[in-house]
Amino acid sequence: MFFNPNSVAIVGASQTAGKVGYEILANMIAAGYKGKLFPVNNKAETIEGLKCYPDLESISQIPDLVIIILPAHIVPSIMEQCAKIGTKSVIIISAGFKEVGQEGRKLEQRVIQIARQAGIRVIGPNCLGVIVPANHVNASFGGSLPHKGGIGYLSQSGALLAAILDTANSNGIGFSKLVSIGNKADVDELDLIKAFGEDPETRVIAGYLENIADGNDFVRAAEKISHDKPILLMKSGGTGAGAQAAASHTGSLAGSETAYEAVFERAGIIRCFSIKRQFDFAQAFANQPLPASNRVAVITNAGGPGIMAADAIERYGLEFAVLTDETMKKLAEGLPPAANVHNPIDVLGDALADKYEFAIDVVRNDPNVDAILVLLTPQAMTESTATAEAMARASNEKGDKPFFASFLGADKVAEAIRVLVDNGIPQYDSPESAVLTIKMMVNYVKWRKRPRRVVKLFAVNRRKVEMIVEKHLRQGVREIGETESKEILEAYGFVTPKGAVAATADQAAGIAQQLGFPVVMKIWSPDILHKSDVGGVRVGLKNARDVMDAFDLMMYRIPKKMPEANILGVLVQEMCGSGKEVILGMNRDPHFGPLMMFGMGGTMVEVLKDVSFYLAPLTAEEARQMLVNTKTYKILVGTRGEKGVDIDVVAEGLQRLSQLVTEFPQIQELDINPFIVGPAGITPIAVDARMSVEKI
Ligand code: ADP
Ligand code: MG
């Protein structure tokens, strides 16, 4: 009913041009709306020649859609009228709700309460409205009706939508639907991406969001919809999760954007950082077929732009298509001798449209080519419009390979660009923008082709963890200390170093004898989070003498540094063989749940910040990808003849942790640092661990 209403009532319609209540009515009329329009205004007889009604109840039929423009405090009473007459769809344009504070929040709650009771769906309040070009619906004050097209747009900011509309209108970009969701008191981004997902007219979903309400539902829905239709989002403002005081390494390394980045990656959402980029991408996705792979052919009438394209292709990790001998032979036959028949194909500065058309036709049939980028600079002989028409013919003919254009210049190519856009050929103001778009399409294709997600379940001792977690929650203790953290990890299949706590130097020497030298000693106190920071870690102690000296020194020095700390003794621990130190961690985002972390470990994690994040639960492939996404990965696989670390075992560690935090939502934060890992055959060891829990 929001998108194809047979009748629309505008409550608060006005006779005064410039007022929102007038503009919306005028926009509906200007859009050529075919249904019935009912202006509601108790002071006017007619507006724009239409009969005016004093209230909703005086209208002889039930309007499919009601648009409310009156001041916020009156809106609840209008909602009651809507409930009474039985309208099911309402757009509230009016501002003055949640966005202005406590009073407004209450009004908004009241409005939603009435809506829920009456089964009314509400868009807004505080929004710009809804536009559906194909149905001649412009229930907005955002601007004139845009072309119809394949982009479904949703925006959390009305003002931005006005800018988007303006940009789109001056570039001839078409939409299936545009919706301003405002305060999204009822209809929100999740409803809309679902609706756009099912809408046959929408080929691409695009939007601007400031936050996402139902984190998990959104991820799941977006992931599913992304398989059929690409989702392109601009997103501003973080989740704030990173801002909370973090006791763990993972917590302090997770920025406010980390969760969104992980969500977008998981759900295949293409993130855009400007309106221009968003339309660059959206136009291509909406109008061109997807490339089978990443091999790009470039056709140009000048060397410079060809080189610019070549640079971008290399920079973005795409491939320059290597043309077949047959293609090159054909090109040589039809192009002048000076033309370059290798990619980038240079048809030369004096090329007329027919040369372009010939080259396009030959290149598109080359099996080594996945995407075709046509560059043009308006030189003396250039027929830019005829070239655009030739491209349009080629693009409309048989649609298995995508076309992209970058016609450079302004006045001399303006008409040609219009031809391109009208024919659904995306046009870019630089070869670089075109290539970046191809890259986004290739990424999307890759994402779509990724294997089905299968999360492996390991056999674990859940009961053991349950007991430790419950004990802490019962006692109101948030932090789980090292010993019990390690017990939890052991229950999930991790190996931890052997060791025991000593209260005297003699005891320490005795434990060390039993473990066998060398040993490691660590200060043992619930109040010391980072032991090495206070000189509380000694490694490689080779004999009893060293152990006793180390004990005495720690017990003498550390209480001086930290007089408040309750020191219980010194942990004497077996020393792990040489290996690489990595960190495995988790930080729970309030909206999206557990975010897993992998990175270079040890005492320098926060300095190096070489970490990657992903949403749990992890598949084997995702865990592996987390490793690959760090610089540490190159060190792990072995440099300069050094034997590499067993990558699969590290990835398995991440999967086991992911299972732990999925099965225990009480765990809020968790670090294993270091997780000491070696080559195949060497068991990785969780040397140091920490977690925190909360009642849920
Ligand atoms: P903290 O993080 O509180 O400073 P850790 O237990 O992580 O204390 O130890 C700090 C560093 O000491 C580790 O990153 C590692 O380099 C080294 N280390 C600690 N325990 C061992 C061990 N058992 N075997 C080998 N190296 C160790
Ligand atoms: Mg540590």
XYZ file of C-alpha atoms and ligand atoms in Angstrom:
724
model
C 0.000 0.000 0.000
C 2.948 2.318 0.525
C 4.206 1.740 -2.992
C 1.059 1.366 -5.066
C -1.881 3.043 -3.320
C -5.165 3.526 -5.145
C -6.008 6.530 -3.024
C -3.970 8.877 -0.873
C -5.136 11.293 1.831
C -2.833 14.163 2.726
C -3.603 15.355 6.226
C -2.268 18.855 6.628
C -2.439 19.697 2.928
C -1.888 23.408 2.467
C -2.797 26.096 -0.036
C 0.459 27.934 0.516
C 3.205 27.145 -1.946
C 6.487 26.455 -0.168
C 4.835 24.703 2.768
C 5.462 20.985 3.075
C 1.702 20.365 3.092
C 1.461 22.047 -0.281
C 4.641 20.608 -1.806
C 3.632 17.005 -1.212
C 0.260 17.458 -2.830
C 1.833 19.383 -5.697
C 4.475 16.675 -6.124
C 1.795 13.980 -6.268
C -0.072 15.933 -8.923
C 3.092 16.743 -10.878
C 4.103 13.078 -10.789
C 0.902 12.290 -12.674
C -0.540 10.179 -9.882
C -3.380 8.105 -11.305
C -5.309 7.288 -8.113
C -7.540 9.464 -5.976
C -6.081 12.322 -3.960
C -7.838 13.591 -0.827
C -6.395 16.772 0.674
C -7.458 17.077 4.320
C -7.634 20.597 5.718
C -10.515 21.988 7.741
C -9.960 25.577 6.623
C -9.815 25.175 2.855
C -12.517 24.338 0.310
C -10.202 23.240 -2.459
C -6.465 22.997 -3.025
C -5.070 22.907 -6.551
C -8.608 22.286 -7.778
C -9.113 19.243 -5.556
C -11.965 19.059 -3.075
C -10.731 19.432 0.496
C -12.014 17.365 3.438
C -12.239 18.649 7.013
C -11.064 15.304 8.409
C -10.344 11.698 7.427
C -13.792 10.491 8.427
C -15.518 12.779 5.920
C -13.828 11.048 3.006
C -16.275 8.676 1.317
C -13.771 5.847 1.042
C -10.895 4.429 3.030
C -7.670 5.867 1.642
C -5.013 3.200 1.017
C -2.362 5.584 2.254
C -2.480 8.510 4.668
C 0.286 11.095 4.760
C 0.468 13.220 7.901
C 2.156 16.605 7.914
C 0.608 18.234 11.005
C 2.554 19.291 14.140
C 3.756 16.393 16.272
C 1.350 16.874 19.191
C -1.674 16.468 16.900
C -0.351 13.326 15.216
C -1.625 10.822 17.827
C -5.196 12.037 17.327
C -4.855 11.692 13.544
C -3.500 8.179 14.101
C -6.625 7.418 16.090
C -8.716 8.575 13.152
C -6.685 6.341 10.846
C -7.362 3.426 13.177
C -11.050 4.255 13.189
C -11.498 4.435 9.434
C -9.286 1.415 8.828
C -6.331 2.751 6.837
C -3.353 0.401 7.106
C -0.485 2.518 5.775
C 0.624 5.868 7.167
C 3.579 8.087 6.357
C 4.364 10.613 9.078
C 6.387 13.453 7.623
C 6.131 15.627 10.753
C 9.219 16.154 12.903
C 9.244 16.807 16.648
C 9.407 13.219 17.893
C 12.196 11.098 19.319
C 14.808 13.352 17.735
C 13.870 16.303 19.985
C 14.016 14.575 23.366
C 11.858 13.078 26.079
C 8.528 14.704 25.186
C 8.886 13.756 21.542
C 9.888 10.236 22.470
C 6.652 9.831 24.400
C 4.594 11.116 21.467
C 6.346 8.677 19.190
C 5.638 5.797 21.545
C 2.003 6.797 21.647
C 1.809 6.889 17.851
C 3.363 3.444 17.563
C 1.089 2.047 20.236
C -1.973 3.153 18.268
C -0.457 1.773 15.075
C 0.317 -1.637 16.577
C -3.161 -1.965 18.032
C -4.814 -1.120 14.752
C -2.413 -3.074 12.547
C -1.199 0.077 10.808
C 2.301 0.223 9.351
C 4.062 3.563 9.732
C 6.940 5.107 7.793
C 8.662 7.902 9.726
C 8.094 10.103 11.617
C 10.536 12.853 10.738
C 10.974 11.680 7.181
C 10.867 12.924 3.635
C 8.349 10.430 2.279
C 8.135 7.751 -0.374
C 8.712 7.869 -4.124
C 7.767 5.210 -6.669
C 8.463 6.476 -10.200
C 6.778 3.585 -12.049
C 3.501 4.196 -10.177
C 3.695 7.985 -10.452
C 3.847 8.260 -6.674
C 5.820 11.159 -5.270
C 4.590 11.262 -1.694
C 7.523 13.390 -0.641
C 8.836 16.897 -0.547
C 12.237 15.770 -1.749
C 12.096 16.994 -5.324
C 10.688 16.084 -8.690
C 9.901 12.526 -9.669
C 13.048 10.693 -10.831
C 13.219 8.251 -13.740
C 12.155 4.726 -13.117
C 14.956 2.230 -12.872
C 16.359 -0.692 -10.950
C 17.673 0.944 -7.779
C 15.681 0.634 -4.550
C 16.878 3.302 -2.137
C 16.351 3.719 1.598
C 17.717 6.552 3.666
C 17.849 7.275 7.338
C 18.544 10.912 6.563
C 15.885 12.891 4.727
C 18.236 15.702 3.850
C 20.698 13.296 2.306
C 17.914 11.736 0.286
C 17.121 15.143 -1.163
C 20.753 15.430 -2.249
C 20.668 11.919 -3.671
C 17.533 12.688 -5.624
C 19.067 15.836 -7.028
C 22.257 14.009 -8.024
C 20.267 11.198 -9.590
C 17.920 13.507 -11.475
C 20.712 15.509 -13.024
C 22.485 12.296 -14.054
C 19.405 10.516 -15.364
C 19.666 7.720 -12.808
C 16.493 5.713 -12.262
C 14.884 4.146 -9.201
C 12.345 1.478 -8.435
C 11.522 2.973 -5.032
C 12.917 5.614 -2.688
C 12.020 5.584 0.969
C 13.016 8.006 3.691
C 12.751 6.045 6.939
C 13.314 8.967 9.319
C 13.110 7.892 12.947
C 12.095 4.400 11.759
C 9.666 4.065 14.624
C 7.984 1.171 12.837
C 9.179 0.374 9.307
C 12.956 0.104 9.454
C 15.912 -0.896 7.305
C 15.255 -4.579 7.857
C 11.647 -4.322 6.595
C 12.802 -2.390 3.577
C 15.690 -4.564 2.493
C 13.294 -7.496 2.749
C 10.649 -5.657 0.716
C 13.215 -4.571 -1.885
C 14.579 -8.100 -1.893
C 11.206 -9.409 -3.000
C 10.396 -6.533 -5.329
C 10.823 -7.616 -8.975
C 11.439 -4.020 -10.053
C 14.391 -3.605 -7.695
C 17.637 -5.004 -9.051
C 19.984 -3.245 -6.634
C 19.370 -2.219 -3.037
C 21.124 0.951 -1.970
C 20.885 3.036 1.117
C 22.264 5.343 3.740
C 22.158 4.205 7.369
C 23.361 5.593 10.663
C 22.618 2.536 12.743
C 21.143 -0.901 12.384
C 18.503 -1.905 14.897
C 18.099 -5.680 14.808
C 21.719 -6.660 14.389
C 21.429 -10.421 14.024
C 18.222 -10.420 12.003
C 19.699 -7.824 9.714
C 22.833 -9.885 9.070
C 20.814 -12.991 8.317
C 18.348 -11.239 6.021
C 21.027 -9.222 4.241
C 23.157 -12.316 3.686
C 20.250 -14.079 2.030
C 19.148 -11.125 -0.081
C 22.713 -10.341 -1.189
C 22.743 -13.614 -3.058
C 20.088 -12.323 -5.452
C 20.618 -8.598 -5.337
C 23.652 -6.583 -4.386
C 23.237 -4.306 -1.375
C 25.226 -1.051 -1.459
C 25.300 0.912 1.762
C 26.707 4.150 3.027
C 27.038 3.930 6.761
C 28.105 6.598 9.211
C 28.599 6.539 12.973
C 29.983 3.596 14.914
C 28.295 1.170 17.296
C 30.067 2.585 20.308
C 31.103 -0.899 21.306
C 34.731 0.019 20.945
C 34.308 2.978 23.218
C 33.410 0.941 26.286
C 36.228 0.468 28.745
C 37.901 -2.713 27.633
C 39.886 -4.973 29.891
C 40.913 -7.279 27.095
C 43.267 -6.723 24.182
C 40.446 -7.625 21.827
C 38.140 -5.062 23.408
C 40.668 -2.285 23.124
C 41.524 -3.162 19.538
C 37.932 -3.350 18.301
C 37.081 0.090 16.914
C 33.567 1.445 16.711
C 33.436 0.470 13.040
C 34.811 -3.034 13.474
C 31.440 -4.669 13.971
C 29.924 -3.014 10.907
C 32.904 -3.944 8.795
C 32.541 -7.561 9.900
C 28.778 -7.523 9.307
C 29.131 -6.075 5.830
C 31.788 -8.601 4.919
C 29.739 -11.500 6.191
C 26.545 -10.353 4.487
C 28.224 -9.453 1.200
C 27.180 -5.814 1.574
C 29.197 -3.414 -0.541
C 30.166 -0.416 1.513
C 30.301 2.993 -0.166
C 31.898 6.122 1.191
C 30.215 8.747 -0.971
C 27.055 9.322 -2.984
C 29.149 9.419 -6.131
C 30.736 6.039 -5.481
C 27.399 4.556 -4.530
C 25.879 5.602 -7.843
C 29.001 4.570 -9.723
C 28.477 1.072 -8.391
C 24.676 1.020 -8.371
C 24.345 2.000 -12.027
C 26.546 -0.858 -13.115
C 24.880 -3.435 -10.878
C 21.424 -2.265 -11.913
C 22.002 -2.270 -15.664
C 24.858 -4.546 -16.636
C 25.359 -8.294 -16.323
C 27.923 -9.482 -13.788
C 31.408 -10.253 -15.113
C 32.284 -13.954 -15.101
C 35.743 -13.152 -13.807
C 38.262 -10.324 -13.532
C 39.791 -9.977 -17.014
C 39.228 -6.476 -18.396
C 39.616 -5.317 -21.992
C 40.091 -1.597 -22.595
C 39.270 0.149 -25.858
C 40.480 3.733 -26.165
C 41.199 6.483 -28.677
C 44.092 7.899 -26.653
C 47.118 6.485 -24.870
C 46.867 8.464 -21.624
C 43.440 7.275 -20.417
C 44.430 3.748 -21.463
C 47.428 3.912 -19.148
C 45.262 5.348 -16.352
C 42.933 2.377 -16.742
C 45.870 -0.034 -16.817
C 47.278 1.430 -13.586
C 43.918 1.124 -11.863
C 43.469 -2.453 -13.073
C 46.790 -3.344 -11.492
C 46.139 -1.354 -8.310
C 42.783 -3.025 -7.714
C 44.120 -6.490 -8.409
C 42.159 -7.085 -11.602
C 43.654 -8.669 -14.710
C 44.379 -7.113 -18.032
C 42.732 -9.495 -20.510
C 45.234 -11.205 -22.807
C 43.505 -11.225 -26.178
C 43.533 -14.365 -28.290
C 45.603 -14.431 -31.467
C 42.401 -14.605 -33.430
C 41.073 -11.420 -31.822
C 44.302 -9.572 -32.486
C 44.380 -10.774 -36.066
C 40.830 -9.565 -36.652
C 41.589 -6.223 -35.000
C 44.672 -5.783 -37.178
C 42.580 -6.418 -40.274
C 39.961 -3.803 -39.442
C 41.997 -1.075 -37.724
C 44.675 1.191 -39.236
C 48.240 -0.161 -39.156
C 49.306 2.240 -36.372
C 46.535 1.044 -34.037
C 47.477 -1.064 -31.022
C 45.759 -4.409 -31.214
C 47.014 -5.512 -27.801
C 45.025 -4.639 -24.720
C 44.536 -1.646 -24.179
C 43.284 -1.506 -27.735
C 44.051 1.910 -29.203
C 41.762 2.715 -32.114
C 43.740 5.995 -32.508
C 42.790 9.647 -32.100
C 41.092 9.999 -35.460
C 38.844 6.958 -34.981
C 35.256 7.439 -36.012
C 32.379 5.583 -34.392
C 32.659 2.703 -36.863
C 36.173 1.834 -35.644
C 34.957 1.730 -32.056
C 31.999 -0.387 -33.059
C 34.250 -2.798 -34.930
C 36.680 -3.108 -31.999
C 33.878 -3.574 -29.467
C 32.348 -6.297 -31.586
C 35.604 -8.210 -31.963
C 36.642 -7.880 -28.326
C 33.311 -8.905 -26.837
C 33.594 -12.252 -28.591
C 37.009 -13.001 -27.157
C 36.712 -15.801 -24.568
C 39.541 -14.226 -22.562
C 37.530 -11.075 -21.880
C 35.111 -10.715 -18.929
C 34.425 -6.974 -18.964
C 34.782 -4.214 -21.555
C 35.759 -0.667 -20.708
C 35.446 1.905 -23.474
C 37.391 5.141 -23.076
C 36.929 8.193 -25.241
C 38.439 11.663 -25.365
C 36.767 14.213 -27.656
C 39.457 14.840 -30.258
C 39.019 16.701 -33.540
C 37.410 13.844 -35.484
C 35.759 12.004 -32.623
C 32.076 11.115 -33.010
C 31.234 10.811 -29.353
C 27.462 10.482 -29.687
C 27.642 7.981 -32.526
C 30.176 6.010 -30.487
C 27.809 5.991 -27.520
C 25.060 4.757 -29.815
C 27.313 2.000 -31.084
C 28.030 0.976 -27.517
C 24.337 1.005 -26.739
C 23.653 -1.288 -29.681
C 26.352 -3.685 -28.545
C 25.203 -3.604 -24.931
C 21.554 -4.158 -25.822
C 22.291 -6.955 -28.285
C 23.406 -9.933 -26.260
C 24.008 -9.342 -22.655
C 26.583 -11.709 -21.247
C 29.490 -9.311 -20.692
C 29.256 -5.989 -18.902
C 30.128 -2.698 -20.605
C 31.546 0.362 -18.902
C 32.261 3.769 -20.376
C 34.478 6.612 -19.417
C 33.907 9.417 -21.903
C 36.167 12.195 -20.693
C 35.358 15.855 -21.119
C 32.282 18.013 -20.592
C 30.261 19.800 -23.304
C 31.627 17.738 -26.158
C 30.571 14.480 -24.564
C 27.400 15.624 -22.763
C 25.029 14.290 -25.407
C 26.965 11.039 -25.718
C 26.786 10.540 -21.962
C 23.032 10.985 -22.076
C 22.809 8.263 -24.705
C 24.961 5.996 -22.526
C 22.918 6.553 -19.379
C 19.606 6.172 -21.225
C 20.828 2.819 -22.466
C 21.986 1.606 -19.084
C 25.685 1.864 -19.813
C 27.384 3.162 -16.695
C 29.526 6.211 -17.453
C 32.414 7.291 -15.227
C 34.260 10.558 -14.908
C 37.575 8.707 -14.734
C 38.897 5.341 -15.892
C 39.809 4.709 -12.259
C 36.171 4.978 -11.111
C 35.125 2.560 -13.833
C 37.805 0.055 -12.851
C 36.922 0.316 -9.164
C 33.324 -0.480 -10.091
C 34.441 -3.549 -12.034
C 36.437 -4.575 -8.984
C 33.323 -4.277 -6.786
C 31.387 -6.450 -9.221
C 34.151 -9.047 -9.295
C 34.250 -9.082 -5.478
C 30.508 -9.524 -5.357
C 30.632 -12.413 -7.813
C 33.322 -14.014 -5.661
C 31.265 -13.519 -2.526
C 28.259 -15.092 -4.213
C 30.262 -18.091 -5.320
C 31.798 -18.781 -1.930
C 31.008 -22.231 -0.597
C 28.001 -22.712 1.604
C 28.754 -21.800 5.203
C 29.211 -24.867 7.334
C 30.206 -24.327 10.934
C 32.011 -27.294 12.397
C 30.974 -28.428 15.859
C 33.704 -29.846 18.100
C 33.140 -32.307 20.907
C 33.602 -30.272 24.087
C 32.905 -30.366 27.814
C 30.117 -27.810 28.113
C 29.168 -28.803 31.623
C 32.545 -27.829 32.987
C 32.316 -24.346 31.480
C 28.744 -23.954 32.663
C 29.870 -24.572 36.221
C 32.660 -22.011 36.145
C 30.528 -19.373 34.423
C 27.595 -19.902 36.776
C 29.816 -19.706 39.833
C 31.167 -16.338 38.729
C 27.742 -14.961 37.933
C 26.364 -16.175 41.248
C 29.147 -14.449 43.119
C 28.842 -11.340 40.972
C 32.440 -11.648 39.767
C 32.911 -10.319 36.255
C 36.486 -11.326 35.553
C 37.420 -14.977 35.284
C 41.006 -15.389 36.420
C 43.795 -17.101 34.549
C 43.406 -20.541 36.161
C 39.710 -20.890 35.497
C 39.950 -19.244 32.092
C 42.397 -21.962 31.182
C 40.108 -24.660 32.574
C 37.400 -23.339 30.288
C 39.766 -23.421 27.341
C 40.830 -26.963 28.168
C 37.185 -27.990 28.202
C 37.041 -26.726 24.609
C 40.091 -28.648 23.501
C 42.937 -26.212 24.098
C 46.232 -27.237 25.683
C 47.671 -24.985 28.383
C 51.132 -25.097 29.968
C 51.651 -27.137 33.118
C 52.514 -25.262 36.253
C 51.687 -24.480 39.878
C 51.689 -21.502 42.202
C 54.459 -21.173 44.782
C 54.249 -19.149 47.974
C 57.946 -19.432 48.833
C 61.223 -19.557 46.924
C 61.807 -23.161 48.014
C 58.388 -24.221 46.791
C 59.107 -22.490 43.490
C 62.359 -24.414 43.087
C 60.535 -27.666 43.917
C 57.843 -27.082 41.287
C 60.499 -26.185 38.747
C 62.383 -29.430 39.436
C 59.218 -31.404 38.808
C 58.394 -29.558 35.576
C 61.939 -29.753 34.280
C 64.064 -26.804 33.168
C 63.839 -24.311 31.657
C 60.776 -22.782 33.340
C 58.866 -19.522 33.271
C 57.823 -17.575 36.371
C 54.941 -15.144 36.597
C 53.629 -12.992 39.392
C 50.299 -14.390 40.622
C 47.713 -11.792 41.586
C 44.088 -11.202 40.626
C 44.876 -7.471 40.532
C 47.633 -7.544 37.925
C 46.231 -7.647 34.398
C 49.392 -7.331 32.391
C 52.115 -9.152 34.255
C 55.056 -8.268 32.072
C 54.305 -4.541 32.429
C 55.335 -4.724 36.083
C 58.312 -7.038 35.611
C 56.160 -9.992 36.595
C 57.259 -12.428 33.891
C 60.644 -14.169 33.666
C 61.294 -16.733 30.979
C 64.079 -19.254 30.378
C 65.071 -19.910 33.999
C 67.576 -22.759 33.788
C 68.140 -23.990 37.332
C 66.871 -23.911 40.905
C 69.180 -21.030 41.826
C 67.753 -18.820 39.045
C 64.222 -19.742 40.104
C 64.801 -18.817 43.748
C 66.485 -15.549 42.784
C 63.666 -14.663 40.454
C 61.113 -15.420 43.155
C 62.794 -13.186 45.691
C 63.253 -10.364 43.222
C 59.597 -10.370 42.125
C 58.303 -10.546 45.667
C 60.542 -7.634 46.592
C 59.970 -5.346 43.639
C 56.388 -5.786 42.562
C 54.667 -4.925 45.871
C 56.621 -1.672 45.786
C 55.296 -0.878 42.309
C 51.785 -2.007 43.095
C 51.178 -1.629 46.838
C 47.449 -2.169 46.333
C 47.747 -5.528 44.577
C 46.929 -8.692 46.462
C 49.881 -10.911 45.552
C 49.293 -14.598 46.141
C 52.633 -15.947 44.984
C 54.431 -16.804 41.780
C 53.284 -19.178 39.072
C 56.016 -21.562 37.955
C 55.216 -22.785 34.466
C 56.750 -25.054 31.872
C 58.479 -23.152 29.119
C 57.029 -23.574 25.643
C 59.441 -24.323 22.841
C 60.190 -21.643 20.315
C 57.137 -20.784 18.287
C 55.219 -17.799 17.025
C 53.032 -15.813 19.392
C 49.583 -14.995 18.108
C 46.457 -13.672 19.802
C 42.994 -15.189 19.565
C 40.189 -13.145 21.037
C 36.549 -12.169 21.125
C 34.672 -9.003 21.952
C 30.890 -9.104 22.083
C 29.171 -6.321 20.197
C 25.852 -5.284 21.765
C 24.085 -5.331 18.376
C 25.824 -8.003 16.361
C 27.145 -10.448 18.926
C 30.560 -12.020 19.172
C 33.341 -10.543 17.053
C 36.301 -12.869 16.787
C 39.817 -11.486 16.559
C 43.084 -12.886 15.293
C 46.449 -11.172 15.175
C 50.083 -10.924 15.996
C 50.326 -11.710 19.693
C 52.670 -11.142 22.584
C 53.177 -7.979 24.546
C 53.141 -5.717 21.468
C 49.608 -6.366 20.143
C 48.309 -2.918 20.915
C 51.347 -1.287 19.363
C 51.385 -3.283 16.143
C 47.591 -3.521 15.792
C 47.969 -6.225 13.165
C 44.613 -7.850 13.800
C 41.536 -8.949 11.892
C 37.936 -9.397 12.989
C 35.024 -11.545 11.890
C 31.576 -12.395 13.178
C 31.114 -15.694 15.038
C 30.201 -18.464 14.429
C 33.154 -19.008 12.114
C 33.451 -21.554 9.345
C 36.847 -23.134 8.656
C 37.209 -20.944 5.588
C 36.344 -17.766 7.479
C 38.790 -18.619 10.262
C 41.477 -19.163 7.649
C 40.594 -15.902 5.959
C 41.017 -14.069 9.263
C 44.610 -15.260 9.334
C 45.194 -14.342 5.707
C 43.881 -10.824 6.362
C 46.812 -9.962 8.646
C 50.442 -9.174 7.863
C 51.350 -11.754 10.484
C 50.135 -14.396 8.051
C 53.231 -13.955 5.898
C 55.418 -14.495 8.941
C 53.407 -17.545 9.963
C 53.665 -19.321 6.627
C 57.445 -18.973 6.886
C 59.873 -16.491 5.426
C 63.348 -17.152 4.040
C 63.328 -20.891 4.214
C 62.016 -20.964 7.770
C 59.514 -23.727 8.458
C 55.956 -22.376 8.497
C 53.391 -22.622 11.247
C 50.534 -25.120 10.997
C 47.890 -22.664 9.769
C 45.007 -25.118 10.012
C 45.649 -25.700 13.696
C 45.518 -21.953 14.377
C 42.319 -21.646 12.380
C 40.890 -24.538 14.360
C 41.696 -22.675 17.573
C 39.608 -19.754 16.301
C 36.743 -22.085 15.414
C 36.819 -23.681 18.858
C 36.743 -20.263 20.514
C 33.937 -19.230 18.210
C 31.960 -22.281 19.359
C 32.680 -21.431 23.004
C 31.389 -17.852 22.750
C 28.407 -18.921 20.688
C 27.405 -21.531 23.240
C 28.079 -19.175 26.162
C 26.566 -15.781 25.432
C 27.518 -14.791 28.980
C 31.140 -14.465 27.890
C 31.629 -10.824 27.006
C 35.326 -10.602 26.266
C 38.091 -13.102 25.920
C 41.774 -13.204 24.993
C 44.315 -15.929 24.554
C 47.595 -14.048 24.400
C 49.919 -15.516 23.604
C 48.759 -18.591 21.782
C 52.157 -20.100 20.975
C 52.074 -21.975 17.694
C 54.636 -24.022 15.772
C 54.997 -26.142 12.651
C 52.815 -29.178 11.951
C 53.124 -31.775 14.678
C 53.739 -29.244 17.483
C 50.688 -28.693 19.680
C 49.831 -25.001 20.065
C 49.634 -23.805 23.658
C 47.309 -21.235 25.229
C 49.904 -19.609 27.482
C 47.917 -16.729 28.934
C 44.161 -16.240 28.931
C 41.514 -13.975 30.327
C 37.767 -13.669 30.026
C 34.873 -11.761 31.490
C 31.253 -12.770 31.911
C 27.967 -10.997 32.440
C 24.444 -12.071 33.291
C 22.240 -12.136 30.249
P 51.191 -10.851 30.458
O 50.448 -10.835 29.183
O 50.309 -10.695 31.636
O 52.315 -9.891 30.487
P 52.031 -13.544 29.686
O 51.750 -14.765 30.443
O 51.281 -13.370 28.408
O 51.848 -12.289 30.644
O 53.584 -13.511 29.349
C 54.220 -12.462 28.664
C 55.148 -13.003 27.584
O 56.099 -13.902 28.165
C 54.454 -13.853 26.533
O 53.952 -13.058 25.505
C 55.547 -14.777 26.070
O 56.415 -14.111 25.177
C 56.357 -15.025 27.325
N 55.887 -16.247 27.990
C 55.025 -16.329 29.005
N 54.817 -17.607 29.388
C 55.557 -18.383 28.573
C 55.754 -19.798 28.474
N 55.150 -20.642 29.280
N 56.603 -20.235 27.520
C 57.224 -19.369 26.700
N 57.059 -18.029 26.739
C 56.249 -17.529 27.670
Mg 49.627 -12.142 27.817
